[in-house]
JSON list of C-alpha atoms in Angstrom, two decimals:
[
{"chain": "Y", "resi": 1, "resn": "MET", "atom": "CA", "xyz": [52.18, -176.08, -129.15]},
{"chain": "Y", "resi": 2, "resn": "ILE", "atom": "CA", "xyz": [55.19, -175.62, -131.76]},
{"chain": "Y", "resi": 3, "resn": "VAL", "atom": "CA", "xyz": [53.48, -178.05, -134.28]},
{"chain": "Y", "resi": 4, "resn": "PHE", "atom": "CA", "xyz": [50.13, -175.90, -133.99]},
{"chain": "Y", "resi": 5, "resn": "SER", "atom": "CA", "xyz": [52.12, -172.70, -134.28]},
{"chain": "Y", "resi": 6, "resn": "ALA", "atom": "CA", "xyz": [53.73, -173.52, -137.45]},
{"chain": "Y", "resi": 7, "resn": "LEU", "atom": "CA", "xyz": [50.34, -174.92, -139.09]},
{"chain": "Y", "resi": 8, "resn": "ALA", "atom": "CA", "xyz": [48.08, -172.21, -137.58]},
{"chain": "Y", "resi": 9, "resn": "GLN", "atom": "CA", "xyz": [47.97, -170.01, -140.70]},
{"chain": "Y", "resi": 10, "resn": "SER", "atom": "CA", "xyz": [47.73, -173.11, -143.29]},
{"chain": "Y", "resi": 11, "resn": "LEU", "atom": "CA", "xyz": [44.89, -174.54, -141.04]},
{"chain": "Y", "resi": 12, "resn": "ILE", "atom": "CA", "xyz": [43.14, -171.09, -141.45]},
{"chain": "Y", "resi": 13, "resn": "GLU", "atom": "CA", "xyz": [43.63, -171.07, -144.97]},
{"chain": "Y", "resi": 14, "resn": "ALA", "atom": "CA", "xyz": [42.47, -174.53, -145.26]},
{"chain": "Y", "resi": 15, "resn": "ALA", "atom": "CA", "xyz": [39.18, -173.67, -143.19]},
{"chain": "Y", "resi": 16, "resn": "ALA", "atom": "CA", "xyz": [38.53, -170.63, -145.45]},
{"chain": "Y", "resi": 17, "resn": "THR", "atom": "CA", "xyz": [38.21, -173.24, -148.61]},
{"chain": "Y", "resi": 18, "resn": "PRO", "atom": "CA", "xyz": [34.94, -172.35, -150.49]},
{"chain": "Y", "resi": 19, "resn": "ASP", "atom": "CA", "xyz": [32.37, -175.11, -150.71]},
{"chain": "Y", "resi": 20, "resn": "GLY", "atom": "CA", "xyz": [33.96, -178.39, -152.12]},
{"chain": "Y", "resi": 21, "resn": "THR", "atom": "CA", "xyz": [36.30, -180.86, -150.64]},
{"chain": "Y", "resi": 22, "resn": "LEU", "atom": "CA", "xyz": [39.11, -179.41, -148.48]},
{"chain": "Y", "resi": 23, "resn": "VAL", "atom": "CA", "xyz": [42.45, -180.45, -149.71]},
{"chain": "Y", "resi": 24, "resn": "PRO", "atom": "CA", "xyz": [44.90, -179.32, -147.03]},
{"chain": "Y", "resi": 25, "resn": "SER", "atom": "CA", "xyz": [48.51, -178.05, -148.31]},
{"chain": "Y", "resi": 26, "resn": "PHE", "atom": "CA", "xyz": [50.31, -178.76, -144.97]},
{"chain": "Y", "resi": 27, "resn": "ALA", "atom": "CA", "xyz": [49.54, -182.67, -144.53]},
{"chain": "Y", "resi": 28, "resn": "ASP", "atom": "CA", "xyz": [46.90, -185.31, -145.00]},
{"chain": "Y", "resi": 29, "resn": "LEU", "atom": "CA", "xyz": [46.02, -185.31, -141.11]},
{"chain": "Y", "resi": 30, "resn": "VAL", "atom": "CA", "xyz": [47.36, -183.23, -138.38]},
{"chain": "Y", "resi": 31, "resn": "LEU", "atom": "CA", "xyz": [46.89, -184.77, -135.06]},
{"chain": "Y", "resi": 32, "resn": "LEU", "atom": "CA", "xyz": [47.25, -183.12, -131.54]},
{"chain": "Y", "resi": 33, "resn": "ILE", "atom": "CA", "xyz": [46.91, -185.15, -128.15]},
{"chain": "Y", "resi": 34, "resn": "ASN", "atom": "CA", "xyz": [46.14, -183.08, -124.94]},
{"chain": "Y", "resi": 35, "resn": "PRO", "atom": "CA", "xyz": [47.61, -180.02, -126.33]},
{"chain": "Y", "resi": 36, "resn": "ALA", "atom": "CA", "xyz": [48.29, -177.15, -123.87]},
{"chain": "Y", "resi": 37, "resn": "ILE", "atom": "CA", "xyz": [47.24, -174.51, -126.13]},
{"chain": "Y", "resi": 38, "resn": "GLU", "atom": "CA", "xyz": [44.95, -171.70, -125.32]},
{"chain": "Y", "resi": 39, "resn": "GLY", "atom": "CA", "xyz": [41.53, -171.80, -126.90]},
{"chain": "Y", "resi": 40, "resn": "ALA", "atom": "CA", "xyz": [42.14, -168.18, -128.45]},
{"chain": "Y", "resi": 41, "resn": "ARG", "atom": "CA", "xyz": [44.52, -169.74, -130.89]},
{"chain": "Y", "resi": 42, "resn": "TYR", "atom": "CA", "xyz": [41.74, -172.00, -132.40]},
{"chain": "Y", "resi": 43, "resn": "LEU", "atom": "CA", "xyz": [39.26, -169.15, -132.48]},
{"chain": "Y", "resi": 44, "resn": "PRO", "atom": "CA", "xyz": [39.87, -167.96, -136.14]},
{"chain": "Y", "resi": 45, "resn": "ILE", "atom": "CA", "xyz": [39.56, -171.52, -137.24]},
{"chain": "Y", "resi": 46, "resn": "TYR", "atom": "CA", "xyz": [36.34, -172.19, -135.51]},
{"chain": "Y", "resi": 47, "resn": "ASP", "atom": "CA", "xyz": [34.77, -169.06, -136.75]},
{"chain": "Y", "resi": 48, "resn": "LEU", "atom": "CA", "xyz": [35.47, -170.33, -140.26]},
{"chain": "Y", "resi": 49, "resn": "ILE", "atom": "CA", "xyz": [34.31, -173.87, -139.88]},
{"chain": "Y", "resi": 50, "resn": "ARG", "atom": "CA", "xyz": [31.04, -173.24, -137.94]},
{"chain": "Y", "resi": 51, "resn": "SER", "atom": "CA", "xyz": [28.93, -173.46, -140.93]},
{"chain": "Y", "resi": 52, "resn": "PHE", "atom": "CA", "xyz": [30.76, -176.51, -142.33]},
{"chain": "Y", "resi": 53, "resn": "ALA", "atom": "CA", "xyz": [28.36, -179.05, -140.24]},
{"chain": "Y", "resi": 54, "resn": "ALA", "atom": "CA", "xyz": [25.28, -177.21, -141.23]},
{"chain": "Y", "resi": 55, "resn": "ASN", "atom": "CA", "xyz": [26.26, -176.83, -144.94]},
{"chain": "Y", "resi": 56, "resn": "LEU", "atom": "CA", "xyz": [24.99, -180.25, -146.44]},
{"chain": "Y", "resi": 57, "resn": "ALA", "atom": "CA", "xyz": [26.01, -179.00, -149.80]},
{"chain": "Y", "resi": 58, "resn": "ARG", "atom": "CA", "xyz": [29.64, -179.75, -148.74]},
{"chain": "Y", "resi": 59, "resn": "PRO", "atom": "CA", "xyz": [31.15, -183.26, -149.65]},
{"chain": "Y", "resi": 60, "resn": "LEU", "atom": "CA", "xyz": [31.71, -185.61, -146.76]},
{"chain": "Y", "resi": 61, "resn": "GLN", "atom": "CA", "xyz": [35.50, -186.06, -146.36]},
{"chain": "Y", "resi": 62, "resn": "LEU", "atom": "CA", "xyz": [37.88, -187.66, -143.92]},
{"chain": "Y", "resi": 63, "resn": "PRO", "atom": "CA", "xyz": [39.23, -185.37, -141.02]},
{"chain": "Y", "resi": 64, "resn": "VAL", "atom": "CA", "xyz": [42.42, -183.11, -142.02]},
{"chain": "Y", "resi": 65, "resn": "PHE", "atom": "CA", "xyz": [42.65, -182.02, -138.23]},
{"chain": "Y", "resi": 66, "resn": "VAL", "atom": "CA", "xyz": [42.09, -184.09, -135.10]},
{"chain": "Y", "resi": 67, "resn": "CYS", "atom": "CA", "xyz": [42.62, -182.79, -131.47]},
{"chain": "Y", "resi": 68, "resn": "ALA", "atom": "CA", "xyz": [42.08, -185.48, -128.87]},
{"chain": "Y", "resi": 69, "resn": "GLN", "atom": "CA", "xyz": [41.62, -184.15, -125.45]},
{"chain": "Y", "resi": 70, "resn": "ALA", "atom": "CA", "xyz": [41.44, -186.53, -122.16]},
{"chain": "Y", "resi": 71, "resn": "ARG", "atom": "CA", "xyz": [38.68, -185.44, -120.14]},
{"chain": "Y", "resi": 72, "resn": "ASN", "atom": "CA", "xyz": [40.55, -186.12, -117.07]},
{"chain": "Y", "resi": 73, "resn": "ASP", "atom": "CA", "xyz": [43.86, -184.33, -118.15]},
{"chain": "Y", "resi": 74, "resn": "PHE", "atom": "CA", "xyz": [44.60, -182.34, -114.80]},
{"chain": "Y", "resi": 75, "resn": "PRO", "atom": "CA", "xyz": [47.51, -180.41, -115.99]},
{"chain": "Y", "resi": 76, "resn": "VAL", "atom": "CA", "xyz": [45.51, -178.81, -119.09]},
{"chain": "Y", "resi": 77, "resn": "ARG", "atom": "CA", "xyz": [42.13, -178.63, -117.53]},
{"chain": "Y", "resi": 78, "resn": "LYS", "atom": "CA", "xyz": [43.19, -177.30, -113.97]},
{"chain": "Y", "resi": 79, "resn": "LEU", "atom": "CA", "xyz": [46.68, -175.84, -114.00]},
{"chain": "Y", "resi": 80, "resn": "PHE", "atom": "CA", "xyz": [46.51, -174.39, -117.63]},
{"chain": "Y", "resi": 81, "resn": "PRO", "atom": "CA", "xyz": [43.91, -171.71, -116.44]},
{"chain": "Y", "resi": 82, "resn": "VAL", "atom": "CA", "xyz": [45.79, -170.96, -113.39]},
{"chain": "Y", "resi": 83, "resn": "THR", "atom": "CA", "xyz": [49.05, -170.24, -115.12]},
{"chain": "Y", "resi": 84, "resn": "SER", "atom": "CA", "xyz": [47.34, -168.33, -117.89]},
{"chain": "Y", "resi": 85, "resn": "PHE", "atom": "CA", "xyz": [45.31, -166.19, -115.60]},
{"chain": "Y", "resi": 86, "resn": "LEU", "atom": "CA", "xyz": [47.76, -163.15, -115.38]},
{"chain": "Y", "resi": 87, "resn": "SER", "atom": "CA", "xyz": [48.28, -162.77, -119.00]},
{"chain": "Y", "resi": 88, "resn": "SER", "atom": "CA", "xyz": [44.57, -162.97, -119.42]},
{"chain": "Y", "resi": 89, "resn": "LEU", "atom": "CA", "xyz": [44.08, -159.68, -117.13]},
{"chain": "Y", "resi": 90, "resn": "THR", "atom": "CA", "xyz": [45.60, -157.73, -119.98]},
{"chain": "Y", "resi": 91, "resn": "GLN", "atom": "CA", "xyz": [43.68, -159.01, -122.85]},
{"chain": "Y", "resi": 92, "resn": "SER", "atom": "CA", "xyz": [40.40, -157.44, -124.09]},
{"chain": "Y", "resi": 93, "resn": "THR", "atom": "CA", "xyz": [37.54, -159.96, -125.00]},
{"chain": "Y", "resi": 94, "resn": "ILE", "atom": "CA", "xyz": [34.13, -159.72, -126.38]},
{"chain": "Y", "resi": 95, "resn": "GLY", "atom": "CA", "xyz": [31.52, -162.19, -124.90]},
{"chain": "Y", "resi": 96, "resn": "SER", "atom": "CA", "xyz": [31.91, -165.44, -122.75]},
{"chain": "Y", "resi": 97, "resn": "LEU", "atom": "CA", "xyz": [33.47, -167.84, -125.49]},
{"chain": "Y", "resi": 98, "resn": "GLU", "atom": "CA", "xyz": [36.33, -165.29, -125.97]},
{"chain": "Y", "resi": 99, "resn": "ARG", "atom": "CA", "xyz": [36.82, -164.81, -122.18]},
{"chain": "Y", "resi": 100, "resn": "ARG", "atom": "CA", "xyz": [37.01, -168.70, -121.78]},
{"chain": "Y", "resi": 101, "resn": "CYS", "atom": "CA", "xyz": [39.31, -168.99, -124.80]},
{"chain": "Y", "resi": 102, "resn": "VAL", "atom": "CA", "xyz": [41.88, -166.92, -123.46]},
{"chain": "Y", "resi": 103, "resn": "ASN", "atom": "CA", "xyz": [42.60, -169.06, -120.22]},
{"chain": "Y", "resi": 104, "resn": "HIS", "atom": "CA", "xyz": [41.42, -172.68, -121.21]},
{"chain": "Y", "resi": 105, "resn": "GLY", "atom": "CA", "xyz": [42.81, -175.28, -123.38]},
{"chain": "Y", "resi": 106, "resn": "ILE", "atom": "CA", "xyz": [41.48, -175.82, -126.68]},
{"chain": "Y", "resi": 107, "resn": "GLY", "atom": "CA", "xyz": [40.18, -179.31, -125.87]},
{"chain": "Y", "resi": 108, "resn": "PHE", "atom": "CA", "xyz": [38.08, -177.84, -122.93]},
{"chain": "Y", "resi": 109, "resn": "ILE", "atom": "CA", "xyz": [36.12, -175.28, -124.87]},
{"chain": "Y", "resi": 110, "resn": "LYS", "atom": "CA", "xyz": [32.61, -176.98, -125.22]},
{"chain": "Y", "resi": 111, "resn": "GLU", "atom": "CA", "xyz": [31.81, -174.93, -128.26]},
{"chain": "Y", "resi": 112, "resn": "PHE", "atom": "CA", "xyz": [34.74, -176.38, -130.14]},
{"chain": "Y", "resi": 113, "resn": "ARG", "atom": "CA", "xyz": [33.85, -180.07, -129.49]},
{"chain": "Y", "resi": 114, "resn": "THR", "atom": "CA", "xyz": [32.61, -182.09, -132.46]},
{"chain": "Y", "resi": 115, "resn": "HIS", "atom": "CA", "xyz": [33.05, -185.78, -131.19]},
{"chain": "Y", "resi": 116, "resn": "ASP", "atom": "CA", "xyz": [33.03, -187.70, -128.05]},
{"chain": "Y", "resi": 117, "resn": "ILE", "atom": "CA", "xyz": [34.91, -191.03, -127.79]},
{"chain": "Y", "resi": 118, "resn": "ALA", "atom": "CA", "xyz": [34.58, -193.75, -124.97]},
{"chain": "Y", "resi": 119, "resn": "GLY", "atom": "CA", "xyz": [35.98, -197.25, -124.29]},
{"chain": "Y", "resi": 120, "resn": "PRO", "atom": "CA", "xyz": [35.20, -200.32, -125.95]},
{"chain": "Y", "resi": 121, "resn": "THR", "atom": "CA", "xyz": [31.40, -201.46, -126.26]},
{"chain": "Y", "resi": 122, "resn": "GLY", "atom": "CA", "xyz": [30.24, -204.86, -127.52]},
{"chain": "Y", "resi": 123, "resn": "THR", "atom": "CA", "xyz": [32.50, -205.96, -130.27]},
{"chain": "Y", "resi": 124, "resn": "LEU", "atom": "CA", "xyz": [33.63, -202.58, -131.10]},
{"chain": "Y", "resi": 125, "resn": "PRO", "atom": "CA", "xyz": [37.22, -201.30, -129.97]},
{"chain": "Y", "resi": 126, "resn": "PHE", "atom": "CA", "xyz": [35.87, -197.71, -128.86]},
{"chain": "Y", "resi": 127, "resn": "ASP", "atom": "CA", "xyz": [32.52, -195.77, -129.11]},
{"chain": "Y", "resi": 128, "resn": "LEU", "atom": "CA", "xyz": [32.81, -192.60, -131.17]},
{"chain": "Y", "resi": 129, "resn": "LYS", "atom": "CA", "xyz": [30.00, -190.25, -131.62]},
{"chain": "Y", "resi": 130, "resn": "PRO", "atom": "CA", "xyz": [29.33, -189.18, -134.11]},
{"chain": "Y", "resi": 131, "resn": "VAL", "atom": "CA", "xyz": [30.25, -192.56, -135.57]},
{"chain": "Y", "resi": 132, "resn": "ALA", "atom": "CA", "xyz": [30.90, -191.84, -139.32]},
{"chain": "Y", "resi": 133, "resn": "ILE", "atom": "CA", "xyz": [34.44, -191.78, -140.90]},
{"chain": "Y", "resi": 134, "resn": "ARG", "atom": "CA", "xyz": [33.47, -189.06, -143.13]},
{"chain": "Y", "resi": 135, "resn": "THR", "atom": "CA", "xyz": [31.77, -185.65, -142.21]},
{"chain": "Y", "resi": 136, "resn": "HIS", "atom": "CA", "xyz": [30.96, -182.11, -143.47]},
{"chain": "Y", "resi": 137, "resn": "ASN", "atom": "CA", "xyz": [33.47, -180.56, -140.97]},
{"chain": "Y", "resi": 138, "resn": "PRO", "atom": "CA", "xyz": [36.86, -182.14, -141.45]},
{"chain": "Y", "resi": 139, "resn": "PHE", "atom": "CA", "xyz": [38.02, -180.49, -138.32]},
{"chain": "Y", "resi": 140, "resn": "TRP", "atom": "CA", "xyz": [37.50, -182.66, -135.43]},
{"chain": "Y", "resi": 141, "resn": "MET", "atom": "CA", "xyz": [37.82, -181.80, -131.64]},
{"chain": "Y", "resi": 142, "resn": "VAL", "atom": "CA", "xyz": [37.51, -185.11, -129.64]},
{"chain": "Y", "resi": 143, "resn": "ARG", "atom": "CA", "xyz": [36.75, -185.53, -125.93]},
{"chain": "Y", "resi": 144, "resn": "ALA", "atom": "CA", "xyz": [38.14, -188.58, -124.64]},
{"chain": "Y", "resi": 145, "resn": "GLU", "atom": "CA", "xyz": [37.12, -190.64, -121.95]},
{"chain": "Y", "resi": 146, "resn": "PRO", "atom": "CA", "xyz": [39.84, -192.15, -119.57]},
{"chain": "Y", "resi": 147, "resn": "ALA", "atom": "CA", "xyz": [39.31, -195.83, -121.00]},
{"chain": "Y", "resi": 148, "resn": "ILE", "atom": "CA", "xyz": [40.68, -194.13, -124.20]},
{"chain": "Y", "resi": 149, "resn": "ILE", "atom": "CA", "xyz": [43.31, -191.51, -122.76]},
{"chain": "Y", "resi": 150, "resn": "ASN", "atom": "CA", "xyz": [43.75, -191.78, -119.29]},
{"chain": "Y", "resi": 151, "resn": "GLY", "atom": "CA", "xyz": [45.18, -188.32, -118.16]},
{"chain": "Y", "resi": 152, "resn": "HIS", "atom": "CA", "xyz": [47.65, -186.25, -119.51]},
{"chain": "Y", "resi": 153, "resn": "GLY", "atom": "CA", "xyz": [50.28, -188.99, -120.54]},
{"chain": "Y", "resi": 154, "resn": "GLY", "atom": "CA", "xyz": [48.02, -192.14, -120.73]},
{"chain": "Y", "resi": 155, "resn": "ILE", "atom": "CA", "xyz": [47.80, -192.45, -124.64]},
{"chain": "Y", "resi": 156, "resn": "TRP", "atom": "CA", "xyz": [49.38, -195.88, -125.04]},
{"chain": "Y", "resi": 157, "resn": "GLN", "atom": "CA", "xyz": [46.08, -197.71, -124.53]},
{"chain": "Y", "resi": 158, "resn": "ASP", "atom": "CA", "xyz": [44.72, -200.19, -127.20]},
{"chain": "Y", "resi": 159, "resn": "ALA", "atom": "CA", "xyz": [41.52, -198.29, -127.93]},
{"chain": "Y", "resi": 160, "resn": "PHE", "atom": "CA", "xyz": [43.07, -195.23, -128.44]},
{"chain": "Y", "resi": 161, "resn": "LEU", "atom": "CA", "xyz": [45.86, -196.83, -130.78]},
{"chain": "Y", "resi": 162, "resn": "LEU", "atom": "CA", "xyz": [43.10, -198.34, -132.79]},
{"chain": "Y", "resi": 163, "resn": "PHE", "atom": "CA", "xyz": [41.38, -194.86, -133.22]},
{"chain": "Y", "resi": 164, "resn": "LEU", "atom": "CA", "xyz": [44.67, -193.51, -134.23]},
{"chain": "Y", "resi": 165, "resn": "ALA", "atom": "CA", "xyz": [45.47, -196.34, -136.48]},
{"chain": "Y", "resi": 166, "resn": "SER", "atom": "CA", "xyz": [41.85, -196.29, -138.27]},
{"chain": "Y", "resi": 167, "resn": "LEU", "atom": "CA", "xyz": [42.15, -192.73, -139.08]},
{"chain": "Y", "resi": 168, "resn": "VAL", "atom": "CA", "xyz": [45.76, -193.25, -140.73]},
{"chain": "Y", "resi": 169, "resn": "PHE", "atom": "CA", "xyz": [44.83, -196.40, -142.56]},
{"chain": "Y", "resi": 170, "resn": "GLN", "atom": "CA", "xyz": [41.60, -194.42, -143.80]},
{"chain": "Y", "resi": 171, "resn": "HIS", "atom": "CA", "xyz": [43.75, -192.02, -145.32]},
{"chain": "Y", "resi": 172, "resn": "VAL", "atom": "CA", "xyz": [46.11, -194.62, -146.71]},
{"chain": "Y", "resi": 173, "resn": "GLN", "atom": "CA", "xyz": [43.18, -196.14, -148.44]},
{"chain": "Y", "resi": 174, "resn": "HIS", "atom": "CA", "xyz": [41.84, -192.83, -149.57]},
{"chain": "Y", "resi": 175, "resn": "SER", "atom": "CA", "xyz": [45.32, -192.04, -151.29]},
{"chain": "Y", "resi": 176, "resn": "GLN", "atom": "CA", "xyz": [45.45, -195.60, -152.80]},
{"chain": "Y", "resi": 177, "resn": "ALA", "atom": "CA", "xyz": [41.98, -195.34, -154.00]},
{"chain": "Y", "resi": 178, "resn": "ARG", "atom": "CA", "xyz": [42.50, -191.82, -155.71]},
{"chain": "Y", "resi": 179, "resn": "LYS", "atom": "CA", "xyz": [45.70, -193.21, -157.30]},
{"chain": "Y", "resi": 180, "resn": "HIS", "atom": "CA", "xyz": [43.61, -195.99, -158.75]},
{"chain": "Y", "resi": 181, "resn": "LYS", "atom": "CA", "xyz": [40.70, -193.79, -159.71]},
{"chain": "Y", "resi": 182, "resn": "HIS", "atom": "CA", "xyz": [38.13, -195.45, -157.61]},
{"chain": "Y", "resi": 183, "resn": "VAL", "atom": "CA", "xyz": [37.12, -192.26, -155.87]},
{"chain": "Y", "resi": 184, "resn": "GLN", "atom": "CA", "xyz": [35.40, -189.42, -157.33]},
{"chain": "Y", "resi": 185, "resn": "PRO", "atom": "CA", "xyz": [37.44, -186.08, -157.93]},
{"chain": "Y", "resi": 186, "resn": "CYS", "atom": "CA", "xyz": [37.56, -183.21, -155.58]},
{"chain": "Y", "resi": 187, "resn": "GLY", "atom": "CA", "xyz": [34.02, -181.47, -155.15]},
{"chain": "Y", "resi": 188, "resn": "GLY", "atom": "CA", "xyz": [31.92, -184.68, -155.63]},
{"chain": "Y", "resi": 189, "resn": "PRO", "atom": "CA", "xyz": [30.94, -187.13, -152.72]},
{"chain": "Y", "resi": 190, "resn": "GLU", "atom": "CA", "xyz": [33.73, -189.40, -151.74]},
{"chain": "Y", "resi": 191, "resn": "SER", "atom": "CA", "xyz": [32.83, -192.90, -150.55]},
{"chain": "Y", "resi": 192, "resn": "TYR", "atom": "CA", "xyz": [34.22, -196.36, -150.48]},
{"chain": "Y", "resi": 193, "resn": "MET", "atom": "CA", "xyz": [30.79, -197.85, -150.43]},
{"chain": "Y", "resi": 194, "resn": "GLY", "atom": "CA", "xyz": [30.71, -198.24, -154.24]},
{"chain": "Y", "resi": 195, "resn": "ALA", "atom": "CA", "xyz": [34.47, -198.53, -154.88]},
{"chain": "Y", "resi": 196, "resn": "THR", "atom": "CA", "xyz": [36.59, -201.61, -155.06]},
{"chain": "Y", "resi": 197, "resn": "ALA", "atom": "CA", "xyz": [38.25, -202.29, -151.57]},
{"chain": "Y", "resi": 198, "resn": "LEU", "atom": "CA", "xyz": [41.95, -202.10, -152.03]},
{"chain": "Y", "resi": 199, "resn": "PRO", "atom": "CA", "xyz": [43.81, -204.81, -149.88]},
{"chain": "Y", "resi": 200, "resn": "LEU", "atom": "CA", "xyz": [46.19, -203.54, -147.23]},
{"chain": "Y", "resi": 201, "resn": "PRO", "atom": "CA", "xyz": [48.58, -205.87, -145.30]},
{"chain": "Y", "resi": 202, "resn": "PHE", "atom": "CA", "xyz": [47.52, -204.48, -142.04]},
{"chain": "Y", "resi": 203, "resn": "VAL", "atom": "CA", "xyz": [43.84, -204.34, -142.50]},
{"chain": "Y", "resi": 204, "resn": "ASP", "atom": "CA", "xyz": [41.88, -207.46, -142.02]},
{"chain": "Y", "resi": 205, "resn": "GLY", "atom": "CA", "xyz": [38.96, -207.24, -144.42]},
{"chain": "Y", "resi": 206, "resn": "SER", "atom": "CA", "xyz": [37.61, -204.40, -146.66]},
{"chain": "Y", "resi": 207, "resn": "VAL", "atom": "CA", "xyz": [36.33, -200.86, -145.68]},
{"chain": "Y", "resi": 208, "resn": "GLN", "atom": "CA", "xyz": [33.36, -200.95, -143.48]},
{"chain": "Y", "resi": 209, "resn": "ASP", "atom": "CA", "xyz": [30.13, -199.02, -144.19]},
{"chain": "Y", "resi": 210, "resn": "GLY", "atom": "CA", "xyz": [31.32, -195.75, -142.77]},
{"chain": "Y", "resi": 211, "resn": "ASN", "atom": "CA", "xyz": [31.46, -196.34, -139.16]},
{"chain": "Y", "resi": 212, "resn": "LEU", "atom": "CA", "xyz": [35.06, -195.48, -137.74]},
{"chain": "Y", "resi": 213, "resn": "ALA", "atom": "CA", "xyz": [34.77, -198.21, -135.07]},
{"chain": "Y", "resi": 214, "resn": "GLU", "atom": "CA", "xyz": [33.63, -200.89, -137.26]},
{"chain": "Y", "resi": 215, "resn": "PHE", "atom": "CA", "xyz": [36.70, -200.27, -139.46]},
{"chain": "Y", "resi": 216, "resn": "ALA", "atom": "CA", "xyz": [38.79, -200.37, -136.62]},
{"chain": "Y", "resi": 217, "resn": "ARG", "atom": "CA", "xyz": [37.75, -203.72, -135.49]},
{"chain": "Y", "resi": 218, "resn": "GLY", "atom": "CA", "xyz": [39.73, -205.12, -138.46]},
{"chain": "Y", "resi": 219, "resn": "ILE", "atom": "CA", "xyz": [42.94, -203.77, -137.43]},
{"chain": "Y", "resi": 220, "resn": "LYS", "atom": "CA", "xyz": [45.49, -205.88, -135.61]},
{"chain": "Y", "resi": 221, "resn": "LEU", "atom": "CA", "xyz": [48.05, -204.16, -133.28]},
{"chain": "Y", "resi": 222, "resn": "ALA", "atom": "CA", "xyz": [51.46, -205.24, -132.74]},
{"chain": "Y", "resi": 223, "resn": "PRO", "atom": "CA", "xyz": [52.30, -205.92, -129.18]},
{"chain": "Y", "resi": 224, "resn": "LEU", "atom": "CA", "xyz": [53.95, -202.91, -127.41]},
{"chain": "Y", "resi": 225, "resn": "GLN", "atom": "CA", "xyz": [56.89, -203.24, -125.36]},
{"chain": "Y", "resi": 226, "resn": "ARG", "atom": "CA", "xyz": [56.07, -201.30, -122.35]},
{"chain": "Y", "resi": 227, "resn": "ARG", "atom": "CA", "xyz": [58.70, -200.30, -119.82]}
]
């Protein structure tokens, strides 16, 4: 909550970027996992980005904001509405969405959701829908099945770690590609399909065809020492 509050204004300013590649000033990627943050705090951003997905003139780009919410997160799904109920009585709202945003976490507002992620399927480490690495909307709200994030604290599962690693490594490769001028400048479509793959010590193979799970398949996780 502290992180989101500190970055909220910067996120709003980024979401208000005119047509073209969104280049955030706050960080390459902001990640929230099971945040106990009321949906009302995200509404200003949502209002600004609703047209992103529909605007096919916007360039495809990596996400700059990702909120991953476990579907079975009991504290945020069930307890958060109860604890925020009294404060919601004093707030005036317009419409059903605003009413739900006052006493529900941002990860449980269906209108905000952009992606679903489930456990391993076939040879892929996770099943992300939509599958694309780059989208017109760089603000991702991801609902995670228990095989990915199990409850409020169950984040140390290989499938989720691979999802996070794939996002981070994509940003690293993007930064390296821009440094070596393999990617078109801001405002144009950005793709590694026509670029020379840059070698990274922690990725087995080159950048894949735009499917994030395919890319993650080449990442090798170091064993975790679980206590």
